[in-house]
Amino acid sequence: MSLAVEVYRDDEAVAARKRELGWQVYACNDVGLGLADVVWAYRGPYRIENDWSRRKGRPLGLTPMSLQDEQRMQGLVHVLSLGLRVLTLVEWVVRERLKPTGAVLRGVYASQAGRKTSTPSAELLLDAMKTVHISVVEAGGQEYALLSPLTDVQAKLLEL
C-alpha cells in the first residue's frame, strides 16, 4: 500500500486570510521615533516583550486594531501603556515587599488553595481581589459605602 500527498499553495486564499488578520501594531513610549526604530525597540530586550505580551490577544489588546484614525490608535496605545505600567508596578511592589522577609503568599491561586508563591504576577493578584465588592447606599441624605468582608489573602494583599 502506498500513499501520496500533494501539496500546493492557494495564493488567493492566503491573500484573503491575510486581509482578515488585521494590522500589526508596534508601539513604544517615544512618539518621535520612526517605524524602523519602533520595530527595533519592540524587538529589543526580552522584558519589554514580556510586558507587552500581556496586552496582546486580550479583549483590550492591540491586535487586531479596528480604529481608523491614527491619533486614536496612538491614544489607545498610550492608555494601554499606562495600564501596563500599573500592572508592572503592582507586581514589582508586592514582590519587593515579600523579598526581605522571604515571605510567600498562599491562597492566591483560585483552584489551588495550598499553593504558595513569592513572585505573584499582577494578574494573579487582581484575580484574588475580584470578589471584593463595594456598594454605595444613600439613606437619610447620607451616603454609606458597604465593603464585602475581605479574606485573609485580600487583607494581606492590601497591606502589601
mmCIF file of C-alpha atoms in Angstrom, residues 39-115:
data_model
loop_
_atom_site.group_PDB
_atom_site.id
_atom_site.type_symbol
_atom_site.label_atom_id
_atom_site.label_comp_id
_atom_site.label_asym_id
_atom_site.label_seq_id
_atom_site.Cartn_x
_atom_site.Cartn_y
_atom_site.Cartn_z
ATOM 1 C CA VAL A 39 10.278 47.942 15.359
ATOM 2 C CA TRP A 40 13.845 47.678 16.665
ATOM 3 C CA ALA A 41 12.751 48.937 20.101
ATOM 4 C CA TYR A 42 9.912 46.398 20.068
ATOM 5 C CA ARG A 43 12.250 43.550 19.220
ATOM 6 C CA GLY A 44 14.735 44.646 21.842
ATOM 7 C CA PRO A 45 15.050 43.338 25.415
ATOM 8 C CA TYR A 46 13.031 40.302 26.438
ATOM 9 C CA ARG A 47 11.443 42.046 29.445
ATOM 10 C CA ILE A 48 9.847 44.689 27.247
ATOM 11 C CA GLU A 49 8.406 41.990 25.015
ATOM 12 C CA ASN A 50 7.258 40.045 28.059
ATOM 13 C CA ASP A 51 5.353 43.059 29.388
ATOM 14 C CA TRP A 52 3.736 43.936 26.068
ATOM 15 C CA SER A 53 2.719 40.316 25.523
ATOM 16 C CA ARG A 54 0.340 40.778 28.455
ATOM 17 C CA ARG A 55 -1.763 43.077 26.284
ATOM 18 C CA LYS A 56 -1.785 41.000 23.113
ATOM 19 C CA GLY A 57 -4.758 38.861 22.240
ATOM 20 C CA ARG A 58 -6.893 40.029 25.145
ATOM 21 C CA PRO A 59 -10.161 41.969 24.970
ATOM 22 C CA LEU A 60 -8.244 45.247 25.298
ATOM 23 C CA GLY A 61 -5.275 44.031 23.295
ATOM 24 C CA LEU A 62 -3.514 45.761 20.464
ATOM 25 C CA THR A 63 -4.418 43.378 17.631
ATOM 26 C CA PRO A 64 -6.473 43.412 15.564
ATOM 27 C CA MET A 65 -6.790 47.174 15.552
ATOM 28 C CA SER A 66 -10.194 48.370 14.423
ATOM 29 C CA LEU A 67 -9.532 52.108 14.700
ATOM 30 C CA GLN A 68 -9.079 54.120 11.511
ATOM 31 C CA ASP A 69 -7.756 57.417 12.909
ATOM 32 C CA GLU A 70 -4.021 57.416 13.668
ATOM 33 C CA GLN A 71 -4.436 59.750 16.658
ATOM 34 C CA ARG A 72 -6.961 57.368 18.209
ATOM 35 C CA MET A 73 -4.609 54.445 17.612
ATOM 36 C CA GLN A 74 -1.827 56.368 19.307
ATOM 37 C CA GLY A 75 -4.173 57.267 22.176
ATOM 38 C CA LEU A 76 -5.174 53.629 22.639
ATOM 39 C CA VAL A 77 -1.539 52.572 22.756
ATOM 40 C CA HIS A 78 -0.832 55.275 25.376
ATOM 41 C CA VAL A 79 -3.779 54.161 27.536
ATOM 42 C CA LEU A 80 -2.728 50.516 27.279
ATOM 43 C CA SER A 81 0.830 51.556 28.096
ATOM 44 C CA LEU A 82 -0.394 53.240 31.290
ATOM 45 C CA GLY A 83 -2.334 50.101 32.225
ATOM 46 C CA LEU A 84 0.773 48.026 31.617
ATOM 47 C CA ARG A 85 2.823 50.330 33.824
ATOM 48 C CA VAL A 86 0.284 49.963 36.634
ATOM 49 C CA LEU A 87 0.337 46.149 36.307
ATOM 50 C CA THR A 88 4.131 46.117 36.357
ATOM 51 C CA LEU A 89 4.298 48.483 39.343
ATOM 52 C CA VAL A 90 1.772 46.494 41.410
ATOM 53 C CA GLU A 91 3.639 43.275 40.680
ATOM 54 C CA TRP A 92 7.025 44.813 41.498
ATOM 55 C CA VAL A 93 5.879 46.411 44.784
ATOM 56 C CA VAL A 94 4.333 43.185 46.086
ATOM 57 C CA ARG A 95 7.393 41.130 45.146
ATOM 58 C CA GLU A 96 9.776 43.668 46.704
ATOM 59 C CA ARG A 97 7.808 43.751 49.961
ATOM 60 C CA LEU A 98 7.794 39.952 50.157
ATOM 61 C CA LYS A 99 11.515 39.661 49.420
ATOM 62 C CA PRO A 100 13.190 40.977 52.651
ATOM 63 C CA THR A 101 11.397 38.506 54.925
ATOM 64 C CA GLY A 102 11.290 35.646 52.446
ATOM 65 C CA ALA A 103 7.504 35.544 52.900
ATOM 66 C CA VAL A 104 5.262 33.720 50.466
ATOM 67 C CA LEU A 105 1.629 34.227 49.548
ATOM 68 C CA ARG A 106 -0.742 31.325 49.972
ATOM 69 C CA GLY A 107 -4.277 31.275 48.623
ATOM 70 C CA VAL A 108 -3.812 33.491 45.564
ATOM 71 C CA TYR A 109 -4.320 30.593 43.151
ATOM 72 C CA ALA A 110 -8.084 30.146 42.859
ATOM 73 C CA SER A 111 -8.058 26.408 42.201
ATOM 74 C CA GLN A 112 -5.055 25.558 44.412
ATOM 75 C CA ALA A 113 -5.598 26.959 47.880
ATOM 76 C CA GLY A 114 -2.389 25.493 49.318
ATOM 77 C CA ARG A 115 -0.072 26.616 46.541
#
